[in-house]
Amino acid sequence: MPPLPLPATKSSSDGASGGSDSRFFTTQKKGEMHELRMELYSTQRSVKVDAVKKVIASMTVGKDVSMLFTDVLNCAQTGNIELKKLVYLYLINYAKSQPELTLLAVNTFVKDANDANPLIRALAVRTMGCIRVDRITEYLCEPLSRALRDEDPYVRKTAAVCVAKLYDIAPQLVEDRGFITTVHDLLSDSNPSVVANAVASLSEIAETSGKDVMNITTSVLQKLLAALNECTEWGQVFILDSLAKYQPNDSREAEGIMERVTPRLQHANSAVVMSAVKVILSYMDCLGPASETTKRTLMRKLTPPLVTLLNSSPEIQYCALRNMNIIVQKFPAILQNEIKCFFCKYNDAIYVKLEKLEILIQLVSESNIDAVLLELKEYATEVDVDFVRKSVNAIGRCAIKLARAAERCIGVLLELIQTKVNYVVQESIIVIKDIFRRYPNKYESIIATLCENLDTLDEPEAKASMVWIIGEYAERIDNADELLDTFLETFEEEDPAVQLQLLTATVKCFLKNPEDTQEMVQRALDMATEESDNPDLRDRGFVYWRLLSTDPEAARAVVLSEKPVIEDDTFKLDPQMLDILVSQIATLSSIYHKPPEAFVVRTYEHHANVIEDEEEEEEEEEYEVPANTEGGSGAVDLLDIGGISLNNRAEAPAPPQQAASNASLDLFGPSSPQQQSNKPPLRLSKVCSADKSAGVEIHAGFR
């Protein structure tokens, strides 16, 4: 048995490989560029590889090594794959800043694209696709065309992705050369990795162009389903996402696809699981009324994989919970019996706990409300203030959602109020106000308990809620006027929300008991209209004053009108939006709960140069505006910002004759045409084009 080799040291000649590459990131001495240039021309391969690694390390930490471009490029003339990869990595990084020099590498790329080694052929095509320089695209077409038909599947799958990259730079060139059709033919390739990359490429092109280039036929569909079991996990994600967008011809075809996709629910990768869930949920609507049994069976199959995701890392849990929130709103039966899985653990991250609370509220029902209330009551005693507030708020939302359980929820809230914990009491009062709105004239017996905690209120929302309760039920509170008087003493110091609510509550109290509260309402109106700087408060004060002084009955009809009953629709999505988000499961849309167009602005790089050129021409374009012939103070452009037009072109100024003839219509013009100003013409330049400012074109200039 041969002896084991000794571990490499820093001075070992083998230090250029393995984990010792970190030595290339150490600070170099002065004159290192000259030394690197000398090493790049070394005849020893190991020295040359180390030199390129040093260049890459310097480039990685932000050091400018572009002056070595031609020296590094010279190292590409080698058969060593490691060295060639390093050189190509350098070329990709500096190609945009050195487009002229990049053309020197074209011959190397073309030569490598015909190499006998498939790894080198694929590397050349991949690198040419990553170099985003317009001038190199025409040289890429021929090698790419050969690579798409290469006998080696590794080269074909690399070329398929390269087509999508080339389309982003030169879409018309890709269409003219027929590359899209060639990639579409790769969907029927015998190698599953090639099929997966072809799907990924066509999906990217479809999103960029807005055209349906996938065009899945029956034969292609069978190829995709066959490749699903053999390709990599990310290839499976691409195929599943493409299947989710496919519209089955009938319910039988939909059932067949879902049956083939169902095994992906057991995959170890959460992305594959969520993509499989998306396919099944997207096809649910394709199943007819006769397939109710199939629907229930599929929903039962979806439950275990979703629950399993809750045992993953906190980050994956959060993403899964955001997706489950959408699923529960659309298909609540899937997780209806698994509510205990959403009970918070002591070591859950706070963002996971908050998402679990949302799903608990979605799934709560009369059959499980007792268990949920017990959990929420426990959460309300934890140390995290934000989580405690959300838990108390969740109890109130449960009361609003379930009428039969409202009394039990209020009982829990009263128990929490008895704890005398300041933030718990205040949040409880806030949610009880909403419960009163939901069930008017039903639970007013607890008002006395709430009034006992007036002294502890220091948050604007809690104060406003308590003031609303006092004003709404003033006839049932013996000392309502005294309680409001207490708040009026600090009226000027209160938050605007509290001031507005206090003004309304005072007017309500006056309308219900005018004899004893006339002085109080007069004082409140005086402070609102004369001492306040808030325009909303002043306007409301004047409205109430006018109503009370002219027609008290009209004021009673307005202020004491019956309020609409509120519902628990917090965080619920619009049905149309819900359908969109279900189709976007396992994407950022399902995390943000927004459609893609709300946060993704697609910019096409192949238009960038044209747009930049047009903007440069527009900025240089100047034209003269005749001197204003109307004179007077009203004719002076005080801001010197020129004209603003909603059209693409600036409107030409009116001729002097027309301006003079319309002088009588010019409210700010001179009294006579003789007062004309002999100012020099104003030269205006376009400072903002219409496409950058929502259709508004702005010109500016100085005299």
CSV table of N, CA and C in Angstrom, one decimal, residues 319 321-326 577-600:
chain,number,residue,atom,x,y,z
A,319,CYS,N,-41.3,31.4,2.3
A,319,CYS,CA,-41.7,31.3,0.9
A,319,CYS,C,-42.9,30.4,0.8
A,321,LEU,N,-45.1,29.5,3.1
A,321,LEU,CA,-46.3,30.1,3.8
A,321,LEU,C,-46.9,31.1,2.9
A,322,ARG,N,-46.1,32.0,2.3
A,322,ARG,CA,-46.7,33.0,1.4
A,322,ARG,C,-47.5,32.3,0.2
A,323,ASN,N,-46.9,31.2,-0.3
A,323,ASN,CA,-47.6,30.5,-1.3
A,323,ASN,C,-48.9,29.8,-0.8
A,324,MET,N,-48.8,29.3,0.4
A,324,MET,CA,-49.9,28.6,1.0
A,324,MET,C,-51.1,29.6,1.3
A,325,ASN,N,-50.7,30.8,1.6
A,325,ASN,CA,-51.7,31.9,1.8
A,325,ASN,C,-52.6,32.0,0.6
A,326,ILE,N,-52.0,32.0,-0.6
A,326,ILE,CA,-52.7,32.1,-1.8
A,326,ILE,C,-53.5,30.8,-2.0
A,577,MET,N,-57.3,38.7,-9.1
A,577,MET,CA,-55.9,38.7,-8.7
A,577,MET,C,-55.5,37.3,-8.2
A,578,LEU,N,-56.4,36.7,-7.5
A,578,LEU,CA,-56.1,35.4,-6.9
A,578,LEU,C,-55.8,34.4,-8.0
A,579,ASP,N,-56.5,34.4,-9.1
A,579,ASP,CA,-56.3,33.5,-10.2
A,579,ASP,C,-54.9,33.8,-10.9
A,580,ILE,N,-54.5,35.0,-11.0
A,580,ILE,CA,-53.2,35.4,-11.5
A,580,ILE,C,-52.1,34.8,-10.6
A,581,LEU,N,-52.3,35.0,-9.3
A,581,LEU,CA,-51.2,34.6,-8.4
A,581,LEU,C,-51.1,33.1,-8.3
A,582,VAL,N,-52.2,32.4,-8.5
A,582,VAL,CA,-52.2,30.9,-8.5
A,582,VAL,C,-51.3,30.4,-9.7
A,583,SER,N,-51.5,31.1,-10.8
A,583,SER,CA,-50.6,30.7,-11.9
A,583,SER,C,-49.2,31.2,-11.8
A,584,GLN,N,-48.9,32.0,-10.8
A,584,GLN,CA,-47.5,32.5,-10.5
A,584,GLN,C,-46.9,31.8,-9.3
A,585,ILE,N,-47.5,30.7,-8.8
A,585,ILE,CA,-46.9,30.1,-7.6
A,585,ILE,C,-45.5,29.7,-7.9
A,586,ALA,N,-44.7,29.7,-6.8
A,586,ALA,CA,-43.2,29.4,-6.9
A,586,ALA,C,-42.5,30.5,-7.7
A,587,THR,N,-43.0,31.7,-7.8
A,587,THR,CA,-42.3,32.8,-8.3
A,587,THR,C,-42.3,34.0,-7.3
A,588,LEU,N,-41.6,35.1,-7.6
A,588,LEU,CA,-41.6,36.2,-6.7
A,588,LEU,C,-43.0,36.8,-6.6
A,589,SER,N,-43.9,36.7,-7.6
A,589,SER,CA,-45.2,37.2,-7.5
A,589,SER,C,-46.0,36.6,-6.3
A,590,SER,N,-45.8,35.3,-6.1
A,590,SER,CA,-46.4,34.6,-5.0
A,590,SER,C,-45.9,35.0,-3.6
A,591,ILE,N,-44.7,35.6,-3.6
A,591,ILE,CA,-44.1,36.1,-2.4
A,591,ILE,C,-44.6,37.5,-2.1
A,592,TYR,N,-44.6,38.3,-3.1
A,592,TYR,CA,-45.0,39.7,-3.0
A,592,TYR,C,-46.5,39.9,-3.0
A,593,HIS,N,-47.2,38.8,-3.5
A,593,HIS,CA,-48.7,38.9,-3.7
A,593,HIS,C,-49.1,40.0,-4.6
A,594,LYS,N,-48.3,40.2,-5.6
A,594,LYS,CA,-48.5,41.2,-6.7
A,594,LYS,C,-48.3,40.5,-8.0
A,595,PRO,N,-48.9,41.0,-9.1
A,595,PRO,CA,-48.7,40.5,-10.4
A,595,PRO,C,-47.3,40.9,-10.9
A,596,PRO,N,-46.7,40.2,-11.8
A,596,PRO,CA,-45.3,40.5,-12.2
A,596,PRO,C,-45.1,41.9,-12.7
A,597,GLU,N,-46.1,42.4,-13.5
A,597,GLU,CA,-45.9,43.7,-14.0
A,597,GLU,C,-45.9,44.8,-13.0
A,598,ALA,N,-46.3,44.5,-11.7
A,598,ALA,CA,-46.3,45.5,-10.7
A,598,ALA,C,-44.9,45.8,-10.1
A,599,PHE,N,-44.0,44.9,-10.3
A,599,PHE,CA,-42.6,45.1,-9.8
A,599,PHE,C,-41.5,44.8,-10.8
A,600,VAL,N,-41.8,44.3,-11.9
A,600,VAL,CA,-40.8,43.9,-12.9
A,600,VAL,C,-41.0,44.9,-14.1
